[in-house]
Short mmCIF file of C-alpha atoms and ligand atoms in Angstrom, two decimals:
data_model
loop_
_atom_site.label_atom_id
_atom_site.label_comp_id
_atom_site.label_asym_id
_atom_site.label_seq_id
_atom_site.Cartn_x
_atom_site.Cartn_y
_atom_site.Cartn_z
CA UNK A 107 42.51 -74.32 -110.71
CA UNK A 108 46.17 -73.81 -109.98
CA UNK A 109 48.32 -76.43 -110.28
CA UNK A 110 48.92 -77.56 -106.59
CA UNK A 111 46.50 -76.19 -104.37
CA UNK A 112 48.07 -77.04 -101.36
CA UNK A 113 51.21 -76.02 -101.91
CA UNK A 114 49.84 -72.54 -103.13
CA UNK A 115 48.30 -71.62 -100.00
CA UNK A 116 49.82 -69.80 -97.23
CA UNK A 117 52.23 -72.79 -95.51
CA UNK A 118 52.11 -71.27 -91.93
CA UNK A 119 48.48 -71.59 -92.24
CA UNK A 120 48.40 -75.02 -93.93
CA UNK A 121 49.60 -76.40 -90.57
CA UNK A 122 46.36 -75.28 -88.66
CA UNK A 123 43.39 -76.70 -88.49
CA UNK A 124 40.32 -75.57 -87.92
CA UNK A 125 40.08 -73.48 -84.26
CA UNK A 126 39.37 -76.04 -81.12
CA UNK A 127 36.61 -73.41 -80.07
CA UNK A 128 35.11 -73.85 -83.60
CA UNK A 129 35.39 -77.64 -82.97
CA UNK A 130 34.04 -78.24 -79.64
CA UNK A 131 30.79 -76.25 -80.14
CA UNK A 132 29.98 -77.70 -83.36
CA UNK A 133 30.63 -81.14 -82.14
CA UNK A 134 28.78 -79.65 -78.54
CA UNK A 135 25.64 -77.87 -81.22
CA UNK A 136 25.36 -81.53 -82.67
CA UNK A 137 25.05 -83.53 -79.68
CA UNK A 138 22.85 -81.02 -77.53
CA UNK A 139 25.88 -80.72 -75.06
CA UNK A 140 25.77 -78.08 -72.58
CA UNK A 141 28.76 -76.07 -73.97
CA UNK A 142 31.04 -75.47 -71.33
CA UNK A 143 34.08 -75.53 -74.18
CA UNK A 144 34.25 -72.18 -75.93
CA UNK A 145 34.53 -69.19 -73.64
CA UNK A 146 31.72 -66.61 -74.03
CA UNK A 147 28.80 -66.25 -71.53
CA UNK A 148 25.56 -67.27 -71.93
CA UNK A 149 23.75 -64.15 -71.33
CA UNK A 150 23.10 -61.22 -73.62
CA UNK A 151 25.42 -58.46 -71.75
CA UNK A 152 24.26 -55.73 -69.97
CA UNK A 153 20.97 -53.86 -71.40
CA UNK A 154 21.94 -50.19 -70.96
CA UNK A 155 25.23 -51.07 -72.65
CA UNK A 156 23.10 -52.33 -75.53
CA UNK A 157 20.41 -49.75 -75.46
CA UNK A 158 23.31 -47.47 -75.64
CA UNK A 159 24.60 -49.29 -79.21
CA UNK A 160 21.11 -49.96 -80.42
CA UNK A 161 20.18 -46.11 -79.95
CA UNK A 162 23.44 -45.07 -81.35
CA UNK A 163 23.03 -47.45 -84.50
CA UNK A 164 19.36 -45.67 -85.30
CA UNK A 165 21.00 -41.58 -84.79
CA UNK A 166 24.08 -42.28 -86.46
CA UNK A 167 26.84 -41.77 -87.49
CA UNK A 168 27.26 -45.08 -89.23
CA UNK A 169 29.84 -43.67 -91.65
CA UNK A 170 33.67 -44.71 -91.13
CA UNK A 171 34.76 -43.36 -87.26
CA UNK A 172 38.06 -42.16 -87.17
CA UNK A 173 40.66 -44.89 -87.57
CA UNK A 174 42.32 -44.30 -84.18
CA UNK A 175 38.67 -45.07 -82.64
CA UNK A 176 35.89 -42.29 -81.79
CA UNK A 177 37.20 -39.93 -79.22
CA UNK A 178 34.95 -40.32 -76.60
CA UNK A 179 35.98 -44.47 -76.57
CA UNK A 180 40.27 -43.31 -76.76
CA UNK A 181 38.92 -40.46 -73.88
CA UNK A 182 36.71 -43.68 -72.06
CA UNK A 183 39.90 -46.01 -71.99
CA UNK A 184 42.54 -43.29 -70.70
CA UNK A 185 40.25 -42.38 -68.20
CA UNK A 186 39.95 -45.81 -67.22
CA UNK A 187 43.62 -46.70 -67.27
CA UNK A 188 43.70 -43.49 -64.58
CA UNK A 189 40.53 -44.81 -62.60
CA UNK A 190 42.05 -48.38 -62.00
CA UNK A 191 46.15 -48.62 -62.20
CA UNK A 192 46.69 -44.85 -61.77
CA UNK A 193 48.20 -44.60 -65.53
CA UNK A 194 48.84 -41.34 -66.82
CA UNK A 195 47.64 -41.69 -70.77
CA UNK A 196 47.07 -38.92 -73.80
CA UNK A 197 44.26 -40.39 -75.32
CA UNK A 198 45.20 -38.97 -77.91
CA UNK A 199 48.31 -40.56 -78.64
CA UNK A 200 48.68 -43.29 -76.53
CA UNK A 201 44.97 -45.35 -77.47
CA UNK A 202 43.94 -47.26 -80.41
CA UNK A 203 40.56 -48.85 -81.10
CA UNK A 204 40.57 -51.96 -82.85
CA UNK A 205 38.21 -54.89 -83.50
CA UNK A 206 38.75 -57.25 -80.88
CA UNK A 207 41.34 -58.07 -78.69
CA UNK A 208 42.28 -60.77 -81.58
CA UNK A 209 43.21 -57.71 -84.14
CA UNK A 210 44.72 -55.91 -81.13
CA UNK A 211 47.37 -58.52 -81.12
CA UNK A 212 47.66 -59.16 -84.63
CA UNK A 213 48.64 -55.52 -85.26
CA UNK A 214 50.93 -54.96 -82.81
CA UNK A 215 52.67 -58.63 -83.66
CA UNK A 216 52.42 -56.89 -87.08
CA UNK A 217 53.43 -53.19 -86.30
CA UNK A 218 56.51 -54.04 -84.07
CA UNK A 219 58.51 -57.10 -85.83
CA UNK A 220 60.60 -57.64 -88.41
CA UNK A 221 61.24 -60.98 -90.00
CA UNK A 222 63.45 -63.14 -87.68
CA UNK A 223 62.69 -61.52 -84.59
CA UNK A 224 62.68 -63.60 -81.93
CA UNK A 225 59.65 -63.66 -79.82
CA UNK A 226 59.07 -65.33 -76.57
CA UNK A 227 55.85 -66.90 -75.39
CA UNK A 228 54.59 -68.85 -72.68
CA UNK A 229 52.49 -72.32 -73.11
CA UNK A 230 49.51 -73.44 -72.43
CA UNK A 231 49.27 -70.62 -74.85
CA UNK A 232 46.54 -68.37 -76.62
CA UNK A 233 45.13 -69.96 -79.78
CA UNK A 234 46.10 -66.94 -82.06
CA UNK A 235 49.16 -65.86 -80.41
CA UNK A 236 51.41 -68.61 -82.86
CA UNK A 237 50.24 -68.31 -86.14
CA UNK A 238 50.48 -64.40 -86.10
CA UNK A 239 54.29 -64.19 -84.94
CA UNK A 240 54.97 -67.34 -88.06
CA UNK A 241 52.79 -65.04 -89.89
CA UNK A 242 54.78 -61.75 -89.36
CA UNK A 243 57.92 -64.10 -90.03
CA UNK A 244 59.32 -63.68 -86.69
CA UNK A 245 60.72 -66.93 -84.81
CA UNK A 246 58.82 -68.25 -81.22
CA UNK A 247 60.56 -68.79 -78.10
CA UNK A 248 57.75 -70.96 -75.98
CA UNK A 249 58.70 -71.72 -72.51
CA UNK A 250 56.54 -73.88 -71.25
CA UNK A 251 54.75 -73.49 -67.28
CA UNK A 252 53.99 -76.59 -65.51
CA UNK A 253 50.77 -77.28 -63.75
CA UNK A 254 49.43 -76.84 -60.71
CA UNK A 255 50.49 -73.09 -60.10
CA UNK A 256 51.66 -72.50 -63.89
CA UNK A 257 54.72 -70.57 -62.23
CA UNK A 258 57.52 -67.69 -64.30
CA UNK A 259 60.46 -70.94 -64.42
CA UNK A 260 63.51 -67.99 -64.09
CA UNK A 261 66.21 -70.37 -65.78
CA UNK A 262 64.26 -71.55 -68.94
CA UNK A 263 62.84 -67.76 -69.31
CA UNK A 264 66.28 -66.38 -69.39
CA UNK A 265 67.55 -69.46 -71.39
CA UNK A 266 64.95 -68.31 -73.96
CA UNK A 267 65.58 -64.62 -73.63
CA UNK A 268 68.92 -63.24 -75.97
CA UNK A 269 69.71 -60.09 -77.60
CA UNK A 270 67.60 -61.42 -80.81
CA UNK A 271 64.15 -61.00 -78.22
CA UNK A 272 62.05 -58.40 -79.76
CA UNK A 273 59.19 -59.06 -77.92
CA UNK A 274 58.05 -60.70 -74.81
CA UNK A 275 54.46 -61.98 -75.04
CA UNK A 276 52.54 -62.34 -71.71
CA UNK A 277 48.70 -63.00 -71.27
CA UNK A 278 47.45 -62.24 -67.21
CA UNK A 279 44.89 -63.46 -66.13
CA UNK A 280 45.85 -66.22 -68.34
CA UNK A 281 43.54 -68.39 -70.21
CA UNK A 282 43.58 -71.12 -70.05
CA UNK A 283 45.33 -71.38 -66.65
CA UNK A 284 43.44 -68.97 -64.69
CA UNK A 285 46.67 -67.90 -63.73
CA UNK A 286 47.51 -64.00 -62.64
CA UNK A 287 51.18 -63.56 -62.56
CA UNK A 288 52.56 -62.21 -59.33
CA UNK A 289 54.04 -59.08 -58.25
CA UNK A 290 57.60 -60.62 -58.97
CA UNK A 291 56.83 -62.30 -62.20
CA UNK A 292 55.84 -59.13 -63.57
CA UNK A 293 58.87 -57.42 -62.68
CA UNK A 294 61.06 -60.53 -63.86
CA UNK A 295 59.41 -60.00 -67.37
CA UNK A 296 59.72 -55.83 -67.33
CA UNK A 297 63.51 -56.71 -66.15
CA UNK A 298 64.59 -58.78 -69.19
CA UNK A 299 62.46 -56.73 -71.36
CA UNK A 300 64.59 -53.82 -70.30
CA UNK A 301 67.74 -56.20 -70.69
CA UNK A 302 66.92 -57.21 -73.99
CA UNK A 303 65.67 -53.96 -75.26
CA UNK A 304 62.56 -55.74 -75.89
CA UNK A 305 58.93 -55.04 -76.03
CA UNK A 306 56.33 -56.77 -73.57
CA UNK A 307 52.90 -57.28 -75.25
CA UNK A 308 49.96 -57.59 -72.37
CA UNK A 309 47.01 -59.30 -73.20
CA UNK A 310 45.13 -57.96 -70.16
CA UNK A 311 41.51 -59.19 -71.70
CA UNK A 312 40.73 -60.31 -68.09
CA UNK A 313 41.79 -57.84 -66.27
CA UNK A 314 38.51 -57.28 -64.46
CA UNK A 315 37.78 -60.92 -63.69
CA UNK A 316 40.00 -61.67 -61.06
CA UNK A 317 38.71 -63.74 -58.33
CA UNK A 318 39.35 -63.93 -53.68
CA UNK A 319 40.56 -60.30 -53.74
CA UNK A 320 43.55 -60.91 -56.15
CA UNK A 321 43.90 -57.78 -58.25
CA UNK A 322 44.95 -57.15 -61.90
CA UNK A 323 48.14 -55.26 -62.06
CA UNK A 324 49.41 -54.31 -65.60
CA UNK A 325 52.90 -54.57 -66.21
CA UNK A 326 52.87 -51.22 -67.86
CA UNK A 327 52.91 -49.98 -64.40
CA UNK A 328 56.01 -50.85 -63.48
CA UNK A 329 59.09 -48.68 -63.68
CA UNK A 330 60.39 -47.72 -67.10
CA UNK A 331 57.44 -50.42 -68.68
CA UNK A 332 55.62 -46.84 -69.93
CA UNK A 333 58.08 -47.56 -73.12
CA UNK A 334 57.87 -50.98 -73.30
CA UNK A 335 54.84 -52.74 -72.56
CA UNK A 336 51.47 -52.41 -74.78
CA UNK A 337 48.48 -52.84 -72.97
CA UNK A 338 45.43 -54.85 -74.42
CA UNK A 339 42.25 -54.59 -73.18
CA UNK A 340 38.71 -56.40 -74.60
CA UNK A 341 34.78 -54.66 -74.41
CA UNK A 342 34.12 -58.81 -75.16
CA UNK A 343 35.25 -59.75 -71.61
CA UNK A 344 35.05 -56.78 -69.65
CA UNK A 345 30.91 -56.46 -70.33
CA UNK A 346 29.95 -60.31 -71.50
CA UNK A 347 29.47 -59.08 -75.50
CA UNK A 348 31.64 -61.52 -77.01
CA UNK A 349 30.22 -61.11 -80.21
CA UNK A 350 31.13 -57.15 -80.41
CA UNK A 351 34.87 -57.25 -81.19
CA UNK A 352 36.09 -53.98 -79.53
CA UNK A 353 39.24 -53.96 -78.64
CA UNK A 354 41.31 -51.32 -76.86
CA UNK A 355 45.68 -51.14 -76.83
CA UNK A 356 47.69 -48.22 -74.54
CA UNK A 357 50.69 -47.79 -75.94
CA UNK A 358 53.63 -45.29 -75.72
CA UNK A 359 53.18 -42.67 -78.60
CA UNK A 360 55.82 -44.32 -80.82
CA UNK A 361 54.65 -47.95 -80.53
CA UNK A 362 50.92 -46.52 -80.69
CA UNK A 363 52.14 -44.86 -84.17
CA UNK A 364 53.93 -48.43 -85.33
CA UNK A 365 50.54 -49.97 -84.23
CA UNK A 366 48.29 -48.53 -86.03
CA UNK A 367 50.26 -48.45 -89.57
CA UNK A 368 49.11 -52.34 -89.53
CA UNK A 369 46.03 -51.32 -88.28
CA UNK A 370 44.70 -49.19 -90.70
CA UNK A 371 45.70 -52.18 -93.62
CA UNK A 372 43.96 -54.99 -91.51
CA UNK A 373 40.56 -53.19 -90.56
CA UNK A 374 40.95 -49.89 -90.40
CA UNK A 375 38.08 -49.02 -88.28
CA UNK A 376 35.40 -50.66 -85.83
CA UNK A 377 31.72 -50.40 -86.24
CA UNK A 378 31.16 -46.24 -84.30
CA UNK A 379 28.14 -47.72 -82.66
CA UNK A 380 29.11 -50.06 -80.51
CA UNK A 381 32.51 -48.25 -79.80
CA UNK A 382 30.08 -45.89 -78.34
CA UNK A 383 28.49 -48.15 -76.17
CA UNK A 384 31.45 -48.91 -75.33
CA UNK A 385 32.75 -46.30 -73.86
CA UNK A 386 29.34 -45.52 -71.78
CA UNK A 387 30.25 -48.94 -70.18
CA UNK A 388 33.68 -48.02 -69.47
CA UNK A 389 32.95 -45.24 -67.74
CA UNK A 390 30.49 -47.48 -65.31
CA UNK A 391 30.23 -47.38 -61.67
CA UNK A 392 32.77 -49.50 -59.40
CA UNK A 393 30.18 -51.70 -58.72
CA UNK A 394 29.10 -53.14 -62.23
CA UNK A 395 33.29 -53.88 -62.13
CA UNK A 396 32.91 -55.70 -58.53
CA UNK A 397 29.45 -57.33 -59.59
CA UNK A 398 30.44 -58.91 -62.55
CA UNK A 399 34.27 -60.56 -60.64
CA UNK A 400 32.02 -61.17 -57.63
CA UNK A 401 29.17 -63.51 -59.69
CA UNK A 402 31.58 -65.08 -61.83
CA UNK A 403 33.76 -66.33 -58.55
CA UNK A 404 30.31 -67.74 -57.68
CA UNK A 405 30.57 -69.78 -60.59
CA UNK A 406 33.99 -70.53 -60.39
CA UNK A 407 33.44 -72.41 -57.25
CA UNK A 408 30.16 -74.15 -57.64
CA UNK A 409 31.95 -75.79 -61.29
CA UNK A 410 35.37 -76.27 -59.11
CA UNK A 411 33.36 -78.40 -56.11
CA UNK A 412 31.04 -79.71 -58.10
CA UNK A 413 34.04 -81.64 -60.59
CA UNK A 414 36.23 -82.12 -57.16
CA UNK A 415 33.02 -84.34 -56.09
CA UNK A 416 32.89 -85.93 -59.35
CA UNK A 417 36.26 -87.29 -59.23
CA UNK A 418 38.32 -84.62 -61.24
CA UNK A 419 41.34 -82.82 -59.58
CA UNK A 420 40.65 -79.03 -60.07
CA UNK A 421 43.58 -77.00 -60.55
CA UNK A 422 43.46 -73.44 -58.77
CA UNK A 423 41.74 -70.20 -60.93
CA UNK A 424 42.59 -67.01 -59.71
CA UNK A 425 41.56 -65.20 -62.96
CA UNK A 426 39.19 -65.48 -66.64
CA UNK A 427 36.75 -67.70 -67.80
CA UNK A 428 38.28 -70.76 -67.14
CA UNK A 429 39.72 -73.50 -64.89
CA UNK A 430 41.77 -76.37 -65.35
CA UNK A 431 40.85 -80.50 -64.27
CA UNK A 432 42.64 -83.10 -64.68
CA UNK A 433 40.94 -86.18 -65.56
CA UNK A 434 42.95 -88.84 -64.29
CA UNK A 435 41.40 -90.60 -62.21
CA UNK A 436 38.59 -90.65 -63.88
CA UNK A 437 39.57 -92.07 -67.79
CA UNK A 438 43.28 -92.94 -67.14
CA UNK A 439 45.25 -93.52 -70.05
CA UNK A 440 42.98 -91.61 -72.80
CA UNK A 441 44.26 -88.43 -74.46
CA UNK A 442 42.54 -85.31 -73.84
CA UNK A 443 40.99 -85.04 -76.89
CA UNK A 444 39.56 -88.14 -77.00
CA UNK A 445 38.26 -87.31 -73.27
CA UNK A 446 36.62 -84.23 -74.49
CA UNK A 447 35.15 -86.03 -77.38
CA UNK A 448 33.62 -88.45 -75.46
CA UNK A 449 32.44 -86.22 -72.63
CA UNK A 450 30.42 -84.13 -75.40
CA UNK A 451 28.63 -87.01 -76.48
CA UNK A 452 28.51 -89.42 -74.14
CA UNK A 453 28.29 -87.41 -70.98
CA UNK A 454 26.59 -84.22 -73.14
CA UNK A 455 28.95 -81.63 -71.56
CA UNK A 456 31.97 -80.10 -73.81
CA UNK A 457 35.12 -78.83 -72.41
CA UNK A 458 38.15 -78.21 -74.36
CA UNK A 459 41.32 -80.37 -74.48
CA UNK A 460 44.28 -78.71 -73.19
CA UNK A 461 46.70 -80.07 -75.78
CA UNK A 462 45.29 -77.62 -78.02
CA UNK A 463 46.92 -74.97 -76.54
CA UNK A 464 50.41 -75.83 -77.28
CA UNK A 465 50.16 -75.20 -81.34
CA UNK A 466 50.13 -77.61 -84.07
CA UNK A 467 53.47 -80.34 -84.56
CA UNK A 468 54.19 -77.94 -87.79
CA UNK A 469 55.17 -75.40 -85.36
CA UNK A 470 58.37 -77.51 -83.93
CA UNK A 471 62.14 -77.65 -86.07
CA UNK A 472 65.38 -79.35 -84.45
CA UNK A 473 67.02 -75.89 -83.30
CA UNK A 474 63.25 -74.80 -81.51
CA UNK A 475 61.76 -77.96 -80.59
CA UNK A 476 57.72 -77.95 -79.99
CA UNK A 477 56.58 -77.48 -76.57
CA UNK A 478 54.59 -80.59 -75.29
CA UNK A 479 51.57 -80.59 -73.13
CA UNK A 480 52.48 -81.23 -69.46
CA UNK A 481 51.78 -85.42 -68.37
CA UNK A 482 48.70 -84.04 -66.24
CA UNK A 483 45.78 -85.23 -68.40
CA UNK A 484 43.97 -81.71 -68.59
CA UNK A 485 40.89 -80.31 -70.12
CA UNK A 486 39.82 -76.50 -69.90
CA UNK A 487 36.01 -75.87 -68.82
CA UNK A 488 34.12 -72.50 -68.78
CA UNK A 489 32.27 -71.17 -66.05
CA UNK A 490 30.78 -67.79 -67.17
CA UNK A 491 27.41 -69.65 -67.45
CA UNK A 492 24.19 -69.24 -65.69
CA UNK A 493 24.57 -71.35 -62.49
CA UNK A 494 21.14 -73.39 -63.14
CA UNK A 495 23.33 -74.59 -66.31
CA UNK A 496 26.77 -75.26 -64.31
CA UNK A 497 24.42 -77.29 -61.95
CA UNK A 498 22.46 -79.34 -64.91
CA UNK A 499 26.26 -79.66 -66.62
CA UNK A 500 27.46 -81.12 -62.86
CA UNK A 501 24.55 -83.63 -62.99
CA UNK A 502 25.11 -85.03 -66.20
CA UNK A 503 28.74 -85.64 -65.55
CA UNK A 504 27.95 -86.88 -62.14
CA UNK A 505 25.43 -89.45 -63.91
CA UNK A 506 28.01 -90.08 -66.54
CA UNK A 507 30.66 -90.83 -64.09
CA UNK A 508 28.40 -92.94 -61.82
CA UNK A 509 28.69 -90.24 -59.16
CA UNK A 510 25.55 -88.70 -58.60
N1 PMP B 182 43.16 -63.05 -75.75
C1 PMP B 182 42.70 -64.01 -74.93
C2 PMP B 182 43.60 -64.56 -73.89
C3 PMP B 182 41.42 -64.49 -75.06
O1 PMP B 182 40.97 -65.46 -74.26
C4 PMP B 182 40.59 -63.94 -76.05
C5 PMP B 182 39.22 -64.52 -76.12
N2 PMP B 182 38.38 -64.20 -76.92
C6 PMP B 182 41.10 -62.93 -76.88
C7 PMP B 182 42.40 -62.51 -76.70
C8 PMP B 182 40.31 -62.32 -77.99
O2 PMP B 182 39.47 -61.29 -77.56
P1 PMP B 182 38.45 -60.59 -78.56
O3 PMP B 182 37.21 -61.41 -78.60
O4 PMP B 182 38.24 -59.22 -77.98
O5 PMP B 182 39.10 -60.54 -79.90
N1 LIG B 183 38.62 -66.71 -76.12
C1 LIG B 183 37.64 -67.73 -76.25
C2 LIG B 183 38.13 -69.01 -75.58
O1 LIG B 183 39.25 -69.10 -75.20
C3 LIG B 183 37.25 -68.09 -77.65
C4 LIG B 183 37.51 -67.12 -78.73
C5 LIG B 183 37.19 -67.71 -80.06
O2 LIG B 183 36.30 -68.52 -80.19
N2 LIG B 183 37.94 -67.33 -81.03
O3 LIG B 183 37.36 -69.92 -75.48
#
C-alpha cells in the first residue's frame, strides 16, 4: 500500500465523485422509482438496426476494424453530413469512429490542447466536458446561461474569450437545457472562434431530436467553420442504443489527423459489428429521422403538462432528452438534491438535480471563480420513455404532491 493513497491518485479526479447518472438510478433501482433521471430510453432500439449487428457479430469480422472506423460507417456519416446540412466531407479524411460520443470528446479535448490552454464552456454543462479539459491540463472559461431561455450572454462570452482561447466548447441541442442555439448564436461563436484563432468543438449528439419544426444546424456550416469546428455525432441518441457507444467526429483533415493520434492511445478501435449496424441505420429513410423527433415531442409534452398541472413551472425544450422544472412552488426552500432525493423515494420518481451540472467546488480558484447554479430551484427529468410510464410517473407525483 503506498504511503498516502489519496494523495497518490490523480487530484483532478479526486475532486469528483461518483457520476449523478450513476447516483440517481442506483438510488431510483433501490427504491423501485420510475427512473426518469438518467437519459437513455426505455426501449430496445430499432430491430433491423440490431438484426443488422447481431448478423454481423455471427459472419464476422470480429478482428480489430480499422482504427479510423470501417469504411462503410466513415462512407455512412459523410453521406449523411451531405443528406442533412449539405456538407461536403472526404470520408476518408475528414471522419473518425470512436466509442461513444464520451471518447469523441475526450480525444479531441486530448488531440487539440496543450497545457494552459484556455477553454471556454457554457454551464449548466455536460458531466464529462470538465474533468477532461483539467485532465488535458488546459484551464476552463465557464460562462454561465440563465434560465428560462438559457440565452448566448454577448458581454460575459467575449469577457471570457482572449487570445489564450484554444477552444470554444458548445453542446446544441443542449442537455440539460433543451436548448438549440439560434441562427445568431451560432454565428457569434464561429465569429470569436475566428477572432481568437480558436477551435469550436460541437457536441451535436441531438441533432436529430429537435422538437415544433426547429431544425439542427451545425456550426460547421457556417462560413470559414469547415477549419474550425469538429462535429460530434452519437449512434446512442440518434437510434435509442445507449448502450452501443458509437460515436462519429467530422473534422477538417488536419484536426481529424490531431484527433485520432489520442484516439488510437485511448481505444483505438470500436467493436466492427455494431459500427456496421451502424451505418445501415444511418443510411435510413427520412422518415425513421421524422418518426423518432415526432414521438419523442409526444412525450415531451404529455411530461411538460402533466408537471405544469402538478404544480412545477416547466421551462421550454426545444431539443434532447430532457426538460427543465423548477420546483418552487412546490418544496420551497430545499436544495435540489435533496428534492430529487426525496422525490425518488418518497414520491418513487427520480429526476436529476440541476446543481450537478455546474462541476464539483474543486473546480473553482480566486482568478476563475466556480460557476453557481442559477436561484431557480431546478431538476432535469427525461422523457424518452414509453408514454404508459410518463403517465404512471405523472400519477405518482400527482399523489405525492396531493394533486391528483
Ligand atoms: N454529450 C452529451 C451532451 C450527452 O448528453 C451524452 C449522453 N450520453 C454524451 C455526450 C455521450 O454520448 P455517448 O453515449 O455516445 O458517449
Ligand atoms: N447522457 C446521459 C444523461 O445525460 C447519461 C450518460 C451517462 O450515464 N454517462 O443522462
Amino acid at each position: 500500500m503506498v504511503s498516502d493513497p489519496v494523495a497518490s491518485v490523480n487530484s483532478v479526479l479526486s475532486g469528483y465523485g461518483t457520476t449523478i447518472f450513476t447516483v440517481m438510478s442506483a438510488l431510483a433501482q433501490a427504491h423501485g422509482a420510475i427512473n426518469l433521471g438518467q437519459g437513455f430510453p426505455d426501449g430496445e432500439g430499432p430491430d433491423d438496426i440490431r438484426e443488422f449487428a447481431a448478423r454481423s457479430l455471427l459472419d464476422g469480422p470480429n478482428q480489430y476494424p480499422p482504427a479510423q472506423g470501417i469504411p462503410a460507417l466513415r462512407q455512412a456519416v459523410a453521406a449523411h453530413n451531405m443528406r442533412f446540412y449539405d456538407l461536403s466531407v472526404d470520408w476518408e479524411h475528414q471522419v473518425l469512429v470512436t466509442s461513444g460520443a464520451t471518447e469523441a470528446l475526450a480525444a479531441s479535448l486530448f488531440g487539440l490542447l496543450n497545457p494552459g490552454d484556455e477553454v471556454v464552456l457554457f454551464a449548466p454543462l455536460y458531466d464529462s466536458y470538465l474533468p477532461i479539459v483539467q485532465l488535458a491540463g488546459a484551464v476552463p472559461r465557464i460562462v454561465p446561461l440563465s434560465p428560462p431561455d438559457w440565452a448566448l450572454p454577448g458581454e460575459a462570452l467575449a469577457a471570457a474569450c482572449s487570445a489564450r482561447t484554444k477552444l470554444i466548447l458548445v453542446n446544441s441541442p443542449m442537455n440539460p437545457t433543451g436548448k438549440v442555439f439560434a441562427q445568431d448564436e451560432l454565428s457569434m461563436l464561429a465569429e470569436l472562434a475566428r477572432r481568437y484563432d480558436a477551435y469550436l468543438l460541437c457536441d451535436e449528439v441531438y441533432e436529430h431530436l429537435t422538437f415544433d419544426g426547429v431544425g439542427h444546424v451545425p456550426a460547421m456550416t457556417l462560413p470559414g467553420m469547415g477549419e474550425r469546428a469538429i462535429r460530434i455525432g452519437s449512434a446512442g441518441k440518434t437510434f435509442s442504443l445507449t448502450g452501443w457507444k458509437v460515436g462519429y467526429i467530422t473534422a477538417a483533415t488536419h484536426l481529424c489527423a490531431a484527433i485520432f493520434k489520442a484516439h488510437q492511445f485511448l481505444t483505438f478501435t470500436t467493436p466492427p459489428n455494431l459500427q456496421a449496424a451502424v451505418a445501415y441505420g444511418l443510411a435510413k429513410p427520412d422518415s425513421y429521422f421524422t418518426t423518432l423527433s415526432r414521438d419523442l415531442q409526444y412525450c415531451r409534452d404529455l411530461l411538460s403538462d402533466g408537471l405544469q398541472n402538478i404544480g412545477f413551472s416547466v421551462l421550454p425544450s426545444a431539443g434532447t432528452y430532457f426538460l427543465a422544472a423548477d420546483f418552487s412552488l412546490l418544496a420551497p426552500g430545499i436544495s435540489d438534491v435533496e428534492f430529487c432525493r426525496r422525490l425518488t423515494i418518497e414520491a418513487g420518481v427520480a429526476a436529476v438535480p440541476f446543481s450537478a451540472f455546474y462541476g464539483p467546488a474543486s473546480t473553482g480558484s480566486a482568478a476563475n471563480p466556480l460557476v453557481s447554479p442559477p436561484e431557480a430551484q431546478l431538476v432535469r427529468f427525461c422523457f424518452c420513455k414509453p408514454p404508459e410510464l410518463l403517465e404512471k410517473a405523472l400519477a405518482r407525483l400527482a399523489s405525492h404532491f396531493g394533486g391528483g
